[in-house]
Coordinates of C-alpha atoms in Angstrom, one line a residue:
M1 CA 0.0 0.0 0.0
G2 CA 1.3 3.5 -0.9
K3 CA 1.0 6.6 1.2
M4 CA -2.6 7.3 2.2
P5 CA -4.1 10.7 1.4
V6 CA -5.2 13.3 4.0
L7 CA -8.8 14.5 4.1
F8 CA -10.6 17.5 5.5
V9 CA -14.3 17.5 5.1
G10 CA -16.7 20.4 5.8
H11 CA -19.5 18.5 7.4
G12 CA -22.1 21.3 7.8
S13 CA -25.6 20.5 9.1
P14 CA -26.1 17.1 10.7
M15 CA -29.0 16.6 8.3
N16 CA -26.3 15.9 5.6
A17 CA -26.0 12.5 7.3
I18 CA -29.5 11.4 6.1
E19 CA -30.3 13.7 3.2
D20 CA -29.2 13.0 -0.4
N21 CA -27.8 16.3 -1.6
E22 CA -24.7 17.5 -3.5
F23 CA -22.5 17.3 -0.4
S24 CA -23.5 13.8 0.9
L25 CA -23.4 12.4 -2.7
R26 CA -19.8 13.7 -3.0
W27 CA -18.9 12.0 0.3
H28 CA -20.4 8.7 -1.1
S29 CA -18.0 8.9 -4.1
L30 CA -14.8 9.8 -2.1
P31 CA -13.6 6.1 -1.7
E32 CA -13.1 6.0 -5.5
L33 CA -10.2 8.5 -4.9
I34 CA -8.8 6.8 -1.8
P35 CA -7.1 3.4 -1.3
E36 CA -9.0 1.4 1.3
P37 CA -7.6 2.4 4.7
K38 CA -6.3 0.0 7.3
A39 CA -7.8 2.4 9.9
I40 CA -9.2 5.9 10.1
L41 CA -7.9 8.5 12.5
S42 CA -10.6 11.1 12.9
I43 CA -10.1 14.6 14.2
S44 CA -13.5 16.0 14.8
A45 CA -14.5 19.6 15.8
H46 CA -17.0 18.0 18.2
W47 CA -14.4 16.6 20.5
Y48 CA -13.0 19.9 21.8
T49 CA -11.2 19.4 25.1
D50 CA -8.7 20.6 27.7
G51 CA -5.5 19.0 26.4
T52 CA -5.2 16.4 23.7
R53 CA -7.0 13.1 24.2
I54 CA -7.2 9.9 22.2
S55 CA -9.7 7.2 22.2
T56 CA -8.4 3.6 22.7
A57 CA -11.7 1.8 23.0
A58 CA -12.1 -1.5 21.1
E59 CA -15.7 -0.7 20.5
P60 CA -16.3 3.0 20.6
K61 CA -19.9 4.1 21.2
T62 CA -21.8 6.3 18.8
I63 CA -22.3 9.9 20.1
Y64 CA -25.5 11.8 19.2
D65 CA -24.1 15.3 20.1
M66 CA -26.8 17.4 18.3
Y67 CA -30.2 18.6 19.4
G68 CA -33.6 19.3 18.0
F69 CA -33.3 17.2 14.8
P70 CA -35.7 14.6 13.4
K71 CA -35.8 11.2 15.0
E72 CA -34.4 9.5 11.9
L73 CA -31.0 11.2 12.5
Y74 CA -30.7 9.6 16.0
E75 CA -31.5 6.2 14.5
V76 CA -28.3 6.2 12.4
R77 CA -26.0 3.5 13.6
Y78 CA -22.3 3.3 12.8
P79 CA -20.9 0.4 14.8
V80 CA -17.3 0.6 13.9
K81 CA -14.5 -1.1 15.8
G82 CA -11.8 0.9 17.4
A83 CA -8.0 0.5 17.0
P84 CA -6.5 0.4 20.5
E85 CA -3.0 -0.5 19.6
L86 CA -2.8 2.0 16.8
A87 CA -4.4 4.7 19.0
R88 CA -1.7 4.2 21.6
H89 CA 1.0 4.3 18.9
T90 CA -0.5 7.5 17.6
G91 CA -0.5 9.1 21.1
G92 CA 3.2 8.2 21.4
I93 CA 4.3 10.0 18.2
I94 CA 2.8 13.3 19.3
S95 CA 5.2 15.5 21.2
A96 CA 2.5 17.1 23.3
A97 CA 1.0 15.2 26.2
V98 CA -1.8 12.9 25.1
A99 CA -4.3 11.3 27.5
E100 CA -6.2 8.2 26.8
D101 CA -9.9 9.0 27.1
N102 CA -12.8 6.7 26.3
T103 CA -15.6 8.8 27.8
W104 CA -16.4 10.1 24.4
G105 CA -16.8 8.0 21.2
I106 CA -17.6 8.4 17.5
D107 CA -19.4 11.8 17.3
H108 CA -21.6 13.1 14.5
G109 CA -18.7 15.1 13.1
T110 CA -17.2 11.7 12.3
W111 CA -20.1 9.4 11.6
S112 CA -22.2 11.8 9.6
V113 CA -19.5 11.7 6.9
L114 CA -18.0 8.2 7.3
H115 CA -21.3 6.4 7.2
R116 CA -21.7 7.8 3.7
M117 CA -18.1 7.0 2.7
Y118 CA -17.9 3.5 4.3
P119 CA -21.5 2.4 5.0
K120 CA -20.4 -1.1 6.0
A121 CA -18.6 0.3 9.0
D122 CA -15.9 -2.3 8.4
I123 CA -12.9 0.0 8.8
P124 CA -11.7 0.7 12.4
V125 CA -12.0 4.3 13.5
Y126 CA -10.4 6.1 16.4
Q127 CA -10.6 9.8 17.4
L128 CA -8.1 12.4 18.5
S129 CA -9.5 15.4 20.3
V130 CA -8.8 19.1 19.4
D131 CA -7.1 20.9 22.3
K132 CA -9.0 24.1 22.9
N133 CA -5.9 25.6 24.7
A134 CA -3.4 25.0 21.9
S135 CA -2.3 27.6 19.4
P136 CA -2.9 27.3 15.7
E137 CA 0.8 26.5 15.3
Q138 CA 0.6 23.7 17.8
H139 CA -2.4 22.1 16.0
M140 CA -0.5 22.2 12.7
Q141 CA 2.6 20.7 14.5
I142 CA 0.6 17.8 15.7
G143 CA -0.5 17.2 12.1
K144 CA 3.1 17.1 11.0
E145 CA 3.8 14.5 13.7
L146 CA 0.9 12.4 12.5
A147 CA 2.1 12.4 8.9
S148 CA 4.0 9.1 9.3
L149 CA 0.7 7.3 9.9
R150 CA 0.0 7.8 6.2
D151 CA 2.7 5.2 5.4
D152 CA 1.0 2.7 7.7
G153 CA -2.4 2.7 5.9
V154 CA -4.1 5.2 8.1
L155 CA -6.4 7.7 6.6
I156 CA -6.1 11.0 8.5
F157 CA -9.6 12.4 8.4
A158 CA -10.5 15.8 9.9
S159 CA -14.1 17.1 10.1
G160 CA -15.2 20.7 10.8
N161 CA -16.1 23.8 8.8
V162 CA -13.9 26.7 7.6
V163 CA -16.8 29.0 8.3
H164 CA -19.1 28.0 11.2
N165 CA -21.2 30.7 12.7
L166 CA -24.4 29.2 14.0
A167 CA -25.7 32.6 15.2
L168 CA -25.9 33.8 11.6
V169 CA -27.2 30.6 9.9
D170 CA -30.1 31.2 7.6
W171 CA -31.9 27.9 7.0
E172 CA -33.6 29.2 3.9
M173 CA -30.4 30.4 2.2
P174 CA -28.8 28.1 -0.3
G175 CA -25.5 29.9 -0.5
G176 CA -23.4 32.0 1.8
H177 CA -23.3 35.6 3.2
S178 CA -20.8 37.7 1.4
W179 CA -18.4 37.7 4.4
A180 CA -18.6 33.9 4.6
K181 CA -17.6 33.6 0.9
I182 CA -14.8 36.1 1.3
F183 CA -13.3 34.1 4.2
D184 CA -13.8 30.8 2.6
S185 CA -12.1 32.0 -0.6
F186 CA -9.2 33.6 1.4
I187 CA -8.4 30.2 3.1
K188 CA -8.8 28.3 -0.2
Q189 CA -6.4 30.6 -2.0
K190 CA -3.8 30.4 0.7
I191 CA -4.0 26.6 0.8
A192 CA -3.7 26.4 -3.0
A193 CA -0.6 28.6 -2.9
K194 CA 0.8 26.7 0.1
E195 CA 0.9 30.0 2.1
Y196 CA 0.2 28.2 5.3
K197 CA 1.4 31.0 7.6
A198 CA -1.5 33.1 6.3
V199 CA -3.9 30.2 7.2
L200 CA -2.5 30.2 10.7
D201 CA -2.8 34.0 10.9
Y202 CA -6.3 33.8 9.4
K203 CA -7.2 37.2 10.9
Q204 CA -5.4 38.7 7.9
A205 CA -8.7 38.2 6.1
G206 CA -10.1 41.2 8.0
E207 CA -13.7 41.6 8.9
S208 CA -14.7 38.3 7.4
A209 CA -12.4 36.5 9.9
R210 CA -14.2 38.1 12.8
L211 CA -17.5 36.8 11.5
A212 CA -16.3 33.4 10.3
F213 CA -16.5 31.8 13.8
F214 CA -16.8 32.7 17.4
S215 CA -14.9 29.6 18.5
P216 CA -12.2 28.0 16.3
D217 CA -13.3 24.4 17.2
H218 CA -14.5 23.8 13.6
F219 CA -11.6 25.6 12.0
Y220 CA -8.7 23.9 13.9
P221 CA -9.2 20.4 12.4
L222 CA -8.2 21.8 9.0
L223 CA -4.8 22.7 10.5
Y224 CA -4.0 19.0 11.3
T225 CA -4.6 18.0 7.7
I226 CA -2.4 20.8 6.4
G227 CA 0.3 19.7 8.8
A228 CA 0.0 16.1 7.7
S229 CA 0.1 16.9 4.0
A230 CA 3.3 16.7 1.9
N231 CA 4.7 19.2 -0.5
E232 CA 4.4 16.7 -3.4
D233 CA 0.7 15.9 -2.7
K234 CA -1.8 16.8 -5.3
L235 CA -4.6 19.0 -3.8
T236 CA -8.2 18.3 -4.7
V237 CA -10.8 20.8 -3.5
F238 CA -14.5 19.7 -3.5
N239 CA -17.9 20.7 -2.2
E240 CA -16.7 24.3 -2.7
G241 CA -18.7 27.1 -1.2
C242 CA -21.0 28.0 1.6
T243 CA -24.5 27.0 2.5
L244 CA -27.2 28.2 5.0
G245 CA -25.5 31.6 5.0
A246 CA -22.8 30.8 7.5
L247 CA -21.4 27.3 7.0
S248 CA -18.6 26.5 4.6
M249 CA -18.7 23.1 3.0
T250 CA -15.3 23.5 1.2
S251 CA -13.3 20.4 1.6
Y252 CA -9.7 19.3 0.8
L253 CA -8.0 16.1 -0.2
W254 CA -4.2 15.9 -0.3
G255 CA -2.6 12.9 -2.0

């Protein structure tokens, strides 16, 4: 097996897990671009913790960490196995302190996308949390340290949204507010040009950066994938653009 790619997915509304739309249909086709992984390391915006934590459970539970949605969404099951040995190895290659933590599980930032990509739930999945206290540079550094997993058949999969401002979501708006499109385009252009310092210093984008998110929990997962990417990787951008006014669905595949 050659080097696995690295994937960042804008997961958007939890309803994408059960609706057939342009975003979920693209998720369904992604395995055509990716060799079958031995395991998947998921870095989800929804496991946002004090310090860095890793799940080592052999049978991680499914987490329904969203509220007020139709019953059908809470009936989705994604009974994947974990990867305890690989999880402990992963914790060991990160220079920052990493705590084993099995109080969480596979949250909707992970399963909403993966149950579309790999509906048989036959590929082990384990999660790494996003440290709310770490700097953007530290998140990207962890991504660099994770890069060696790509040679071991591990798909590094991060899930969040470049723009994520729930206070300004418009459920009737098919596209994005002007500021959302400006920030999304700024990040896309900097990634395409490999100007990663500008992504770390995203406030360069001006007023659009102020509105893009109030908490960086959904933005930080992107930094892990940038860190884990290699200079020779081909970049594929998909699901480009924003929806519901204030959510970016723009997603990136390196490899």
